[in-house]
Amino acid sequence: MKSVFRNAISLLPRTALNPKPTFPPTLIPARNFSVPLCNVLVSVSYCTSMAAGDLDAPLSHSSEKLEKQFEEFRKNLLDSSSLHDRIRAVAMEMESTTRLIHSSLLLIHQSRPVPEVLEKASVHIGVLKELYTKISEILRECPGQYYRYNGLWRSETQTVVSLLAFMHWLETGTLLLHNEVEEKLGLNASDFGLDTEDYLIGICFMSNELPRYVVNKVTAGDYDCPRQVLKFMTDLHAAFRMLNLRNDFLRKKFDGMKYDLRKVEEVYYDVKIRGLATNANSKETEEAA
């Protein structure tokens, strides 16, 4: 009897005899089980296969929808990347053309004749017009996506506006208007037009060239130039004052225009104090008469 009881006790786990078991509990291998191990493995594999079948059945339709959705995402991203690369390639050509125009206009600071400088720079305007036509044709493939890709050529457009405005001022002494820029570049306001903010930033860029132009003209002996530039910049600054500008990049460029105006004023006052603006006074008298 005692031997039977001793054998029964030895079959029990040690945690069952310990009222305060230690953690984590240790696994004690079972001994003298009557169930064969092969039967246990068969039952476990059967339960696993049943669980896998239960998971596959309701998720098969959901997996197809998920795969279909991301396949559409993949196609959209590929199309967008292709459009991005095509537009960026045209924008790089535009940037190269603007550098050629700017290098031609730099000759104006060397007292070169204005018609000669303008003729050399105007040759590239037709190239710019063709490039904007290419961008317009690309955008027709994705209607309503103008502002999605506008950042790819926006900086170049601002530079183009500044160069065209400076050329127009050298020729006429007046400001190049928004619709005149669109006409020169072959843009259509209803289809592919010039953004107002890009136009205004380009005009601010153009004003940065005027103080240097005034200083070089005075050095070359043209003492009436500061008066003309000062009148133009004063009217332009007053026109910008009509706008309610936010604290953004355009506002910063407008603040820079105030410093350009101050530089021109200093040159004009210096010329007038030195008594070099006699021709300007006579012209003002003739115009008043």
PDB file of C-alpha atoms in Angstrom:
ATOM      1  CA  MET A   1       0.000   0.000   0.000  1.00  0.00           C
ATOM      2  CA  LYS A   2       2.794   2.384   0.883  1.00  0.00           C
ATOM      3  CA  SER A   3       4.612   1.630  -2.327  1.00  0.00           C
ATOM      4  CA  VAL A   4       1.520   2.428  -4.406  1.00  0.00           C
ATOM      5  CA  PHE A   5       1.016   5.713  -2.560  1.00  0.00           C
ATOM      6  CA  ARG A   6       4.727   6.561  -3.046  1.00  0.00           C
ATOM      7  CA  ASN A   7       4.458   5.947  -6.803  1.00  0.00           C
ATOM      8  CA  ALA A   8       1.346   8.126  -7.058  1.00  0.00           C
ATOM      9  CA  ILE A   9       3.069  10.975  -5.274  1.00  0.00           C
ATOM     10  CA  SER A  10       6.071  10.742  -7.583  1.00  0.00           C
ATOM     11  CA  LEU A  11       3.832  11.140 -10.643  1.00  0.00           C
ATOM     12  CA  LEU A  12       2.451  14.507  -9.446  1.00  0.00           C
ATOM     13  CA  PRO A  13       4.202  17.789 -10.489  1.00  0.00           C
ATOM     14  CA  ARG A  14       6.263  19.409  -7.775  1.00  0.00           C
ATOM     15  CA  THR A  15       4.283  22.648  -8.075  1.00  0.00           C
ATOM     16  CA  ALA A  16       1.155  20.829  -6.937  1.00  0.00           C
ATOM     17  CA  LEU A  17       2.854  19.920  -3.643  1.00  0.00           C
ATOM     18  CA  ASN A  18       4.340  23.413  -3.127  1.00  0.00           C
ATOM     19  CA  PRO A  19       1.815  25.961  -1.827  1.00  0.00           C
ATOM     20  CA  LYS A  20       4.117  28.835  -2.812  1.00  0.00           C
ATOM     21  CA  PRO A  21       5.619  27.904  -6.137  1.00  0.00           C
ATOM     22  CA  THR A  22       8.493  29.894  -7.594  1.00  0.00           C
ATOM     23  CA  PHE A  23       7.989  31.898 -10.776  1.00  0.00           C
ATOM     24  CA  PRO A  24       8.358  31.294 -13.607  1.00  0.00           C
ATOM     25  CA  PRO A  25       7.191  27.725 -13.059  1.00  0.00           C
ATOM     26  CA  THR A  26       9.401  25.017 -14.496  1.00  0.00           C
ATOM     27  CA  LEU A  27       7.997  22.495 -16.868  1.00  0.00           C
ATOM     28  CA  ILE A  28       8.400  18.951 -15.710  1.00  0.00           C
ATOM     29  CA  PRO A  29       8.317  16.323 -18.387  1.00  0.00           C
ATOM     30  CA  ALA A  30       5.388  14.012 -18.098  1.00  0.00           C
ATOM     31  CA  ARG A  31       6.070  10.421 -17.270  1.00  0.00           C
ATOM     32  CA  ASN A  32       4.106   7.261 -17.778  1.00  0.00           C
ATOM     33  CA  PHE A  33       1.367   8.870 -19.942  1.00  0.00           C
ATOM     34  CA  SER A  34      -0.907   6.319 -21.427  1.00  0.00           C
ATOM     35  CA  VAL A  35      -1.590   8.415 -24.614  1.00  0.00           C
ATOM     36  CA  PRO A  36       0.946   7.692 -27.360  1.00  0.00           C
ATOM     37  CA  LEU A  37       3.037  10.647 -28.603  1.00  0.00           C
ATOM     38  CA  CYS A  38       2.078  10.028 -32.234  1.00  0.00           C
ATOM     39  CA  ASN A  39      -1.594  10.558 -31.384  1.00  0.00           C
ATOM     40  CA  VAL A  40      -0.763  13.887 -29.728  1.00  0.00           C
ATOM     41  CA  LEU A  41       1.165  15.089 -32.788  1.00  0.00           C
ATOM     42  CA  VAL A  42      -1.669  14.088 -35.100  1.00  0.00           C
ATOM     43  CA  SER A  43      -4.233  15.975 -33.030  1.00  0.00           C
ATOM     44  CA  VAL A  44      -2.029  19.114 -32.873  1.00  0.00           C
ATOM     45  CA  SER A  45      -1.426  19.127 -36.635  1.00  0.00           C
ATOM     46  CA  TYR A  46      -5.135  18.676 -37.251  1.00  0.00           C
ATOM     47  CA  CYS A  47      -6.018  21.638 -35.031  1.00  0.00           C
ATOM     48  CA  THR A  48      -3.377  23.788 -36.747  1.00  0.00           C
ATOM     49  CA  SER A  49      -4.693  22.947 -40.199  1.00  0.00           C
ATOM     50  CA  MET A  50      -8.230  23.709 -39.111  1.00  0.00           C
ATOM     51  CA  ALA A  51      -7.150  27.088 -37.707  1.00  0.00           C
ATOM     52  CA  ALA A  52      -5.323  27.973 -40.926  1.00  0.00           C
ATOM     53  CA  GLY A  53      -8.332  27.056 -42.975  1.00  0.00           C
ATOM     54  CA  ASP A  54     -10.548  29.241 -40.800  1.00  0.00           C
ATOM     55  CA  LEU A  55      -8.182  32.216 -41.348  1.00  0.00           C
ATOM     56  CA  ASP A  56      -7.905  31.790 -45.104  1.00  0.00           C
ATOM     57  CA  ALA A  57     -11.585  31.535 -45.751  1.00  0.00           C
ATOM     58  CA  PRO A  58     -12.794  35.018 -44.615  1.00  0.00           C
ATOM     59  CA  LEU A  59      -9.570  36.885 -45.566  1.00  0.00           C
ATOM     60  CA  SER A  60      -9.286  35.745 -49.173  1.00  0.00           C
ATOM     61  CA  HIS A  61     -11.692  38.427 -50.479  1.00  0.00           C
ATOM     62  CA  SER A  62     -10.102  41.106 -48.289  1.00  0.00           C
ATOM     63  CA  SER A  63      -6.641  40.225 -49.567  1.00  0.00           C
ATOM     64  CA  GLU A  64      -7.785  40.625 -53.174  1.00  0.00           C
ATOM     65  CA  LYS A  65      -9.199  44.098 -52.430  1.00  0.00           C
ATOM     66  CA  LEU A  66      -5.997  45.100 -50.640  1.00  0.00           C
ATOM     67  CA  GLU A  67      -3.831  43.909 -53.495  1.00  0.00           C
ATOM     68  CA  LYS A  68      -6.019  45.683 -56.048  1.00  0.00           C
ATOM     69  CA  GLN A  69      -5.836  48.952 -54.135  1.00  0.00           C
ATOM     70  CA  PHE A  70      -2.045  48.952 -53.892  1.00  0.00           C
ATOM     71  CA  GLU A  71      -1.750  47.976 -57.530  1.00  0.00           C
ATOM     72  CA  GLU A  72      -3.669  51.148 -58.389  1.00  0.00           C
ATOM     73  CA  PHE A  73      -1.370  53.115 -56.082  1.00  0.00           C
ATOM     74  CA  ARG A  74       1.639  51.697 -57.886  1.00  0.00           C
ATOM     75  CA  LYS A  75       0.320  52.720 -61.290  1.00  0.00           C
ATOM     76  CA  ASN A  76      -0.569  56.223 -60.084  1.00  0.00           C
ATOM     77  CA  LEU A  77       2.868  56.721 -58.573  1.00  0.00           C
ATOM     78  CA  LEU A  78       4.564  55.535 -61.761  1.00  0.00           C
ATOM     79  CA  ASP A  79       2.473  57.917 -63.880  1.00  0.00           C
ATOM     80  CA  SER A  80       3.144  60.791 -61.490  1.00  0.00           C
ATOM     81  CA  SER A  81       6.872  60.072 -61.490  1.00  0.00           C
ATOM     82  CA  SER A  82       6.924  60.004 -65.290  1.00  0.00           C
ATOM     83  CA  LEU A  83       5.131  63.370 -65.502  1.00  0.00           C
ATOM     84  CA  HIS A  84       7.454  64.786 -62.862  1.00  0.00           C
ATOM     85  CA  ASP A  85      10.541  63.775 -64.822  1.00  0.00           C
ATOM     86  CA  ARG A  86       9.192  65.149 -68.102  1.00  0.00           C
ATOM     87  CA  ILE A  87       8.244  68.510 -66.601  1.00  0.00           C
ATOM     88  CA  ARG A  88      11.513  68.753 -64.721  1.00  0.00           C
ATOM     89  CA  ALA A  89      13.444  68.147 -67.931  1.00  0.00           C
ATOM     90  CA  VAL A  90      11.647  71.079 -69.591  1.00  0.00           C
ATOM     91  CA  ALA A  91      12.213  73.246 -66.503  1.00  0.00           C
ATOM     92  CA  MET A  92      15.945  72.553 -66.696  1.00  0.00           C
ATOM     93  CA  GLU A  93      15.971  73.743 -70.319  1.00  0.00           C
ATOM     94  CA  MET A  94      14.075  76.827 -69.177  1.00  0.00           C
ATOM     95  CA  GLU A  95      16.672  77.501 -66.492  1.00  0.00           C
ATOM     96  CA  SER A  96      19.462  77.201 -69.044  1.00  0.00           C
ATOM     97  CA  THR A  97      17.707  79.700 -71.327  1.00  0.00           C
ATOM     98  CA  THR A  98      17.194  82.207 -68.529  1.00  0.00           C
ATOM     99  CA  ARG A  99      20.911  82.066 -67.752  1.00  0.00           C
ATOM    100  CA  LEU A 100      21.668  83.002 -71.357  1.00  0.00           C
ATOM    101  CA  ILE A 101      19.249  85.944 -71.198  1.00  0.00           C
ATOM    102  CA  HIS A 102      20.673  87.125 -67.907  1.00  0.00           C
ATOM    103  CA  SER A 103      24.238  86.953 -69.186  1.00  0.00           C
ATOM    104  CA  SER A 104      23.189  89.085 -72.170  1.00  0.00           C
ATOM    105  CA  LEU A 105      21.506  91.672 -69.942  1.00  0.00           C
ATOM    106  CA  LEU A 106      24.590  91.996 -67.755  1.00  0.00           C
ATOM    107  CA  LEU A 107      26.199  93.919 -70.615  1.00  0.00           C
ATOM    108  CA  ILE A 108      23.853  96.813 -69.795  1.00  0.00           C
ATOM    109  CA  HIS A 109      25.962  97.505 -66.699  1.00  0.00           C
ATOM    110  CA  GLN A 110      28.982  98.037 -68.931  1.00  0.00           C
ATOM    111  CA  SER A 111      27.386 101.018 -70.663  1.00  0.00           C
ATOM    112  CA  ARG A 112      26.618  99.058 -73.799  1.00  0.00           C
ATOM    113  CA  PRO A 113      23.900 100.544 -76.066  1.00  0.00           C
ATOM    114  CA  VAL A 114      20.451  99.461 -74.914  1.00  0.00           C
ATOM    115  CA  PRO A 115      19.198  98.375 -78.375  1.00  0.00           C
ATOM    116  CA  GLU A 116      22.236  96.142 -78.812  1.00  0.00           C
ATOM    117  CA  VAL A 117      21.720  94.467 -75.443  1.00  0.00           C
ATOM    118  CA  LEU A 118      17.986  93.987 -75.954  1.00  0.00           C
ATOM    119  CA  GLU A 119      18.475  92.531 -79.404  1.00  0.00           C
ATOM    120  CA  LYS A 120      20.900  89.934 -78.082  1.00  0.00           C
ATOM    121  CA  ALA A 121      18.624  88.984 -75.180  1.00  0.00           C
ATOM    122  CA  SER A 122      15.354  88.943 -77.147  1.00  0.00           C
ATOM    123  CA  VAL A 123      16.557  86.058 -79.307  1.00  0.00           C
ATOM    124  CA  HIS A 124      15.864  83.616 -76.474  1.00  0.00           C
ATOM    125  CA  ILE A 125      12.278  84.689 -75.794  1.00  0.00           C
ATOM    126  CA  GLY A 126      11.011  82.445 -78.583  1.00  0.00           C
ATOM    127  CA  VAL A 127      12.758  79.484 -76.942  1.00  0.00           C
ATOM    128  CA  LEU A 128      10.997  80.228 -73.666  1.00  0.00           C
ATOM    129  CA  LYS A 129       7.670  80.365 -75.450  1.00  0.00           C
ATOM    130  CA  GLU A 130       8.250  76.899 -76.932  1.00  0.00           C
ATOM    131  CA  LEU A 131       9.211  75.492 -73.545  1.00  0.00           C
ATOM    132  CA  TYR A 132       6.037  76.786 -71.919  1.00  0.00           C
ATOM    133  CA  THR A 133       4.082  75.222 -74.755  1.00  0.00           C
ATOM    134  CA  LYS A 134       5.702  71.862 -73.950  1.00  0.00           C
ATOM    135  CA  ILE A 135       4.706  72.134 -70.290  1.00  0.00           C
ATOM    136  CA  SER A 136       1.169  73.038 -71.308  1.00  0.00           C
ATOM    137  CA  GLU A 137       0.934  69.947 -73.514  1.00  0.00           C
ATOM    138  CA  ILE A 138       2.188  67.724 -70.688  1.00  0.00           C
ATOM    139  CA  LEU A 139      -0.369  69.173 -68.256  1.00  0.00           C
ATOM    140  CA  ARG A 140      -3.194  68.346 -70.658  1.00  0.00           C
ATOM    141  CA  GLU A 141      -2.547  64.687 -69.843  1.00  0.00           C
ATOM    142  CA  CYS A 142      -3.500  65.317 -66.203  1.00  0.00           C
ATOM    143  CA  PRO A 143      -6.346  67.882 -66.091  1.00  0.00           C
ATOM    144  CA  GLY A 144      -6.750  69.761 -62.848  1.00  0.00           C
ATOM    145  CA  GLN A 145      -3.196  68.992 -61.656  1.00  0.00           C
ATOM    146  CA  TYR A 146      -1.650  72.416 -62.404  1.00  0.00           C
ATOM    147  CA  TYR A 147      -0.854  73.337 -58.804  1.00  0.00           C
ATOM    148  CA  ARG A 148       0.358  69.819 -58.026  1.00  0.00           C
ATOM    149  CA  TYR A 149       3.301  70.242 -60.412  1.00  0.00           C
ATOM    150  CA  ASN A 150       3.558  74.026 -60.390  1.00  0.00           C
ATOM    151  CA  GLY A 151       6.542  73.951 -58.057  1.00  0.00           C
ATOM    152  CA  LEU A 152       8.665  72.270 -60.724  1.00  0.00           C
ATOM    153  CA  TRP A 153       8.845  75.379 -62.907  1.00  0.00           C
ATOM    154  CA  ARG A 154       7.766  78.110 -60.463  1.00  0.00           C
ATOM    155  CA  SER A 155      11.244  79.402 -59.635  1.00  0.00           C
ATOM    156  CA  GLU A 156      12.159  79.530 -63.316  1.00  0.00           C
ATOM    157  CA  THR A 157       8.950  81.432 -64.087  1.00  0.00           C
ATOM    158  CA  GLN A 158       9.741  84.073 -61.480  1.00  0.00           C
ATOM    159  CA  THR A 159      13.161  84.541 -63.040  1.00  0.00           C
ATOM    160  CA  VAL A 160      11.629  84.793 -66.511  1.00  0.00           C
ATOM    161  CA  VAL A 161       9.218  87.500 -65.332  1.00  0.00           C
ATOM    162  CA  SER A 162      12.057  89.508 -63.779  1.00  0.00           C
ATOM    163  CA  LEU A 163      14.140  89.352 -66.975  1.00  0.00           C
ATOM    164  CA  LEU A 164      11.244  90.263 -69.257  1.00  0.00           C
ATOM    165  CA  ALA A 165      10.206  93.114 -66.961  1.00  0.00           C
ATOM    166  CA  PHE A 166      13.755  94.497 -66.876  1.00  0.00           C
ATOM    167  CA  MET A 167      14.017  94.325 -70.666  1.00  0.00           C
ATOM    168  CA  HIS A 168      10.665  96.069 -71.011  1.00  0.00           C
ATOM    169  CA  TRP A 169      11.707  98.808 -68.606  1.00  0.00           C
ATOM    170  CA  LEU A 170      14.967  99.390 -70.465  1.00  0.00           C
ATOM    171  CA  GLU A 171      13.003  99.798 -73.670  1.00  0.00           C
ATOM    172  CA  THR A 172       9.991 101.816 -72.486  1.00  0.00           C
ATOM    173  CA  GLY A 173      10.666 102.982 -68.918  1.00  0.00           C
ATOM    174  CA  THR A 174       7.367 101.434 -67.769  1.00  0.00           C
ATOM    175  CA  LEU A 175       6.282  98.282 -65.961  1.00  0.00           C
ATOM    176  CA  LEU A 176       5.511  95.118 -67.907  1.00  0.00           C
ATOM    177  CA  LEU A 177       1.940  94.133 -67.040  1.00  0.00           C
ATOM    178  CA  HIS A 178       0.698  90.678 -66.128  1.00  0.00           C
ATOM    179  CA  ASN A 179      -1.233  90.080 -69.338  1.00  0.00           C
ATOM    180  CA  GLU A 180       1.707  91.311 -71.397  1.00  0.00           C
ATOM    181  CA  VAL A 181       3.941  88.661 -69.827  1.00  0.00           C
ATOM    182  CA  GLU A 182       1.382  85.985 -70.726  1.00  0.00           C
ATOM    183  CA  GLU A 183       1.263  87.294 -74.278  1.00  0.00           C
ATOM    184  CA  LYS A 184       5.058  87.201 -74.641  1.00  0.00           C
ATOM    185  CA  LEU A 185       5.208  83.614 -73.341  1.00  0.00           C
ATOM    186  CA  GLY A 186       2.142  82.374 -75.217  1.00  0.00           C
ATOM    187  CA  LEU A 187       0.222  81.561 -72.042  1.00  0.00           C
ATOM    188  CA  ASN A 188      -3.545  81.290 -71.799  1.00  0.00           C
ATOM    189  CA  ALA A 189      -5.227  82.339 -68.575  1.00  0.00           C
ATOM    190  CA  SER A 190      -8.042  79.806 -68.998  1.00  0.00           C
ATOM    191  CA  ASP A 191      -5.735  76.856 -69.729  1.00  0.00           C
ATOM    192  CA  PHE A 192      -2.197  77.487 -68.530  1.00  0.00           C
ATOM    193  CA  GLY A 193      -1.674  80.989 -67.211  1.00  0.00           C
ATOM    194  CA  LEU A 194       0.784  82.955 -65.129  1.00  0.00           C
ATOM    195  CA  ASP A 195       0.215  82.761 -61.390  1.00  0.00           C
ATOM    196  CA  THR A 196      -0.246  86.214 -59.823  1.00  0.00           C
ATOM    197  CA  GLU A 197       2.175  85.545 -56.988  1.00  0.00           C
ATOM    198  CA  ASP A 198       4.874  84.397 -59.410  1.00  0.00           C
ATOM    199  CA  TYR A 199       4.407  87.618 -61.378  1.00  0.00           C
ATOM    200  CA  LEU A 200       4.727  89.792 -58.274  1.00  0.00           C
ATOM    201  CA  ILE A 201       7.833  87.957 -57.034  1.00  0.00           C
ATOM    202  CA  GLY A 202       9.384  88.346 -60.479  1.00  0.00           C
ATOM    203  CA  ILE A 203       8.762  92.111 -60.360  1.00  0.00           C
ATOM    204  CA  CYS A 204      10.474  92.235 -56.962  1.00  0.00           C
ATOM    205  CA  PHE A 205      13.453  90.407 -58.459  1.00  0.00           C
ATOM    206  CA  MET A 206      13.563  92.966 -61.251  1.00  0.00           C
ATOM    207  CA  SER A 207      13.791  95.833 -58.755  1.00  0.00           C
ATOM    208  CA  ASN A 208      16.994  94.297 -57.352  1.00  0.00           C
ATOM    209  CA  GLU A 209      18.803  95.153 -60.608  1.00  0.00           C
ATOM    210  CA  LEU A 210      17.879  98.839 -60.617  1.00  0.00           C
ATOM    211  CA  PRO A 211      20.216 100.159 -57.872  1.00  0.00           C
ATOM    212  CA  ARG A 212      23.217  98.602 -59.592  1.00  0.00           C
ATOM    213  CA  TYR A 213      22.037  99.973 -62.924  1.00  0.00           C
ATOM    214  CA  VAL A 214      21.745 103.486 -61.450  1.00  0.00           C
ATOM    215  CA  VAL A 215      25.217 103.429 -59.926  1.00  0.00           C
ATOM    216  CA  ASN A 216      26.810 102.283 -63.188  1.00  0.00           C
ATOM    217  CA  LYS A 217      24.920 104.866 -65.236  1.00  0.00           C
ATOM    218  CA  VAL A 218      25.995 107.676 -62.916  1.00  0.00           C
ATOM    219  CA  THR A 219      29.571 106.442 -63.117  1.00  0.00           C
ATOM    220  CA  ALA A 220      29.288 106.619 -66.903  1.00  0.00           C
ATOM    221  CA  GLY A 221      28.076 110.243 -66.689  1.00  0.00           C
ATOM    222  CA  ASP A 222      24.294 109.810 -66.986  1.00  0.00           C
ATOM    223  CA  TYR A 223      23.167 111.951 -64.039  1.00  0.00           C
ATOM    224  CA  ASP A 224      19.509 111.973 -65.051  1.00  0.00           C
ATOM    225  CA  CYS A 225      19.138 108.198 -64.645  1.00  0.00           C
ATOM    226  CA  PRO A 226      18.648 108.288 -60.835  1.00  0.00           C
ATOM    227  CA  ARG A 227      15.682 110.627 -61.189  1.00  0.00           C
ATOM    228  CA  GLN A 228      13.985 108.369 -63.753  1.00  0.00           C
ATOM    229  CA  VAL A 229      14.571 105.200 -61.767  1.00  0.00           C
ATOM    230  CA  LEU A 230      13.501 106.845 -58.515  1.00  0.00           C
ATOM    231  CA  LYS A 231      10.189 107.936 -60.016  1.00  0.00           C
ATOM    232  CA  PHE A 232       9.522 104.456 -61.400  1.00  0.00           C
ATOM    233  CA  MET A 233      10.409 102.658 -58.164  1.00  0.00           C
ATOM    234  CA  THR A 234       8.378 105.091 -56.058  1.00  0.00           C
ATOM    235  CA  ASP A 235       5.270 104.414 -58.164  1.00  0.00           C
ATOM    236  CA  LEU A 236       5.948 100.660 -58.064  1.00  0.00           C
ATOM    237  CA  HIS A 237       6.423 100.664 -54.296  1.00  0.00           C
ATOM    238  CA  ALA A 238       3.204 102.620 -53.841  1.00  0.00           C
ATOM    239  CA  ALA A 239       1.348 100.091 -56.017  1.00  0.00           C
ATOM    240  CA  PHE A 240       2.638  97.208 -53.883  1.00  0.00           C
ATOM    241  CA  ARG A 241       1.399  99.049 -50.804  1.00  0.00           C
ATOM    242  CA  MET A 242      -2.140  98.422 -52.017  1.00  0.00           C
ATOM    243  CA  LEU A 243      -1.708  94.674 -51.493  1.00  0.00           C
ATOM    244  CA  ASN A 244      -2.428  92.915 -48.213  1.00  0.00           C
ATOM    245  CA  LEU A 245       0.575  90.612 -48.146  1.00  0.00           C
ATOM    246  CA  ARG A 246       0.989  87.717 -45.733  1.00  0.00           C
ATOM    247  CA  ASN A 247       4.197  86.987 -43.874  1.00  0.00           C
ATOM    248  CA  ASP A 248       5.580  84.754 -46.630  1.00  0.00           C
ATOM    249  CA  PHE A 249       8.232  84.805 -49.343  1.00  0.00           C
ATOM    250  CA  LEU A 250       6.442  87.528 -51.333  1.00  0.00           C
ATOM    251  CA  ARG A 251       6.309  89.745 -48.259  1.00  0.00           C
ATOM    252  CA  LYS A 252      10.055  89.295 -47.715  1.00  0.00           C
ATOM    253  CA  LYS A 253      10.793  90.234 -51.326  1.00  0.00           C
ATOM    254  CA  PHE A 254       8.596  93.323 -51.004  1.00  0.00           C
ATOM    255  CA  ASP A 255      10.548  94.332 -47.891  1.00  0.00           C
ATOM    256  CA  GLY A 256      13.694  93.992 -49.982  1.00  0.00           C
ATOM    257  CA  MET A 257      12.206  96.400 -52.516  1.00  0.00           C
ATOM    258  CA  LYS A 258      12.169  99.102 -49.836  1.00  0.00           C
ATOM    259  CA  TYR A 259      15.934  98.807 -49.468  1.00  0.00           C
ATOM    260  CA  ASP A 260      16.352  99.003 -53.252  1.00  0.00           C
ATOM    261  CA  LEU A 261      14.307 102.192 -53.252  1.00  0.00           C
ATOM    262  CA  ARG A 262      16.427 103.638 -50.456  1.00  0.00           C
ATOM    263  CA  LYS A 263      19.655 102.928 -52.382  1.00  0.00           C
ATOM    264  CA  VAL A 264      18.318 104.746 -55.440  1.00  0.00           C
ATOM    265  CA  GLU A 265      17.235 107.675 -53.267  1.00  0.00           C
ATOM    266  CA  GLU A 266      20.730 107.937 -51.802  1.00  0.00           C
ATOM    267  CA  VAL A 267      22.291 108.016 -55.269  1.00  0.00           C
ATOM    268  CA  TYR A 268      19.803 110.641 -56.444  1.00  0.00           C
ATOM    269  CA  TYR A 269      20.329 112.877 -53.403  1.00  0.00           C
ATOM    270  CA  ASP A 270      24.096 112.555 -53.717  1.00  0.00           C
ATOM    271  CA  VAL A 271      23.968 113.577 -57.379  1.00  0.00           C
ATOM    272  CA  LYS A 272      21.663 116.489 -56.620  1.00  0.00           C
ATOM    273  CA  ILE A 273      23.728 117.776 -53.691  1.00  0.00           C
ATOM    274  CA  ARG A 274      26.855 117.735 -55.825  1.00  0.00           C
ATOM    275  CA  GLY A 275      25.068 119.865 -58.431  1.00  0.00           C
ATOM    276  CA  LEU A 276      25.272 117.201 -61.127  1.00  0.00           C
ATOM    277  CA  ALA A 277      21.538 116.980 -61.755  1.00  0.00           C
ATOM    278  CA  THR A 278      21.237 120.263 -63.666  1.00  0.00           C
ATOM    279  CA  ASN A 279      20.034 118.488 -66.782  1.00  0.00           C
ATOM    280  CA  ALA A 280      17.322 116.797 -64.779  1.00  0.00           C
ATOM    281  CA  ASN A 281      16.095 120.128 -63.420  1.00  0.00           C
ATOM    282  CA  SER A 282      15.886 121.589 -66.910  1.00  0.00           C
ATOM    283  CA  LYS A 283      13.980 118.554 -68.163  1.00  0.00           C
ATOM    284  CA  GLU A 284      11.526 118.801 -65.288  1.00  0.00           C
ATOM    285  CA  THR A 285      10.994 122.477 -66.128  1.00  0.00           C
ATOM    286  CA  GLU A 286      10.422 121.650 -69.784  1.00  0.00           C
ATOM    287  CA  GLU A 287       7.957 118.917 -68.922  1.00  0.00           C
ATOM    288  CA  ALA A 288       6.053 121.234 -66.557  1.00  0.00           C
ATOM    289  CA  ALA A 289       5.894 123.895 -69.271  1.00  0.00           C
TER     290      ALA A 289
END
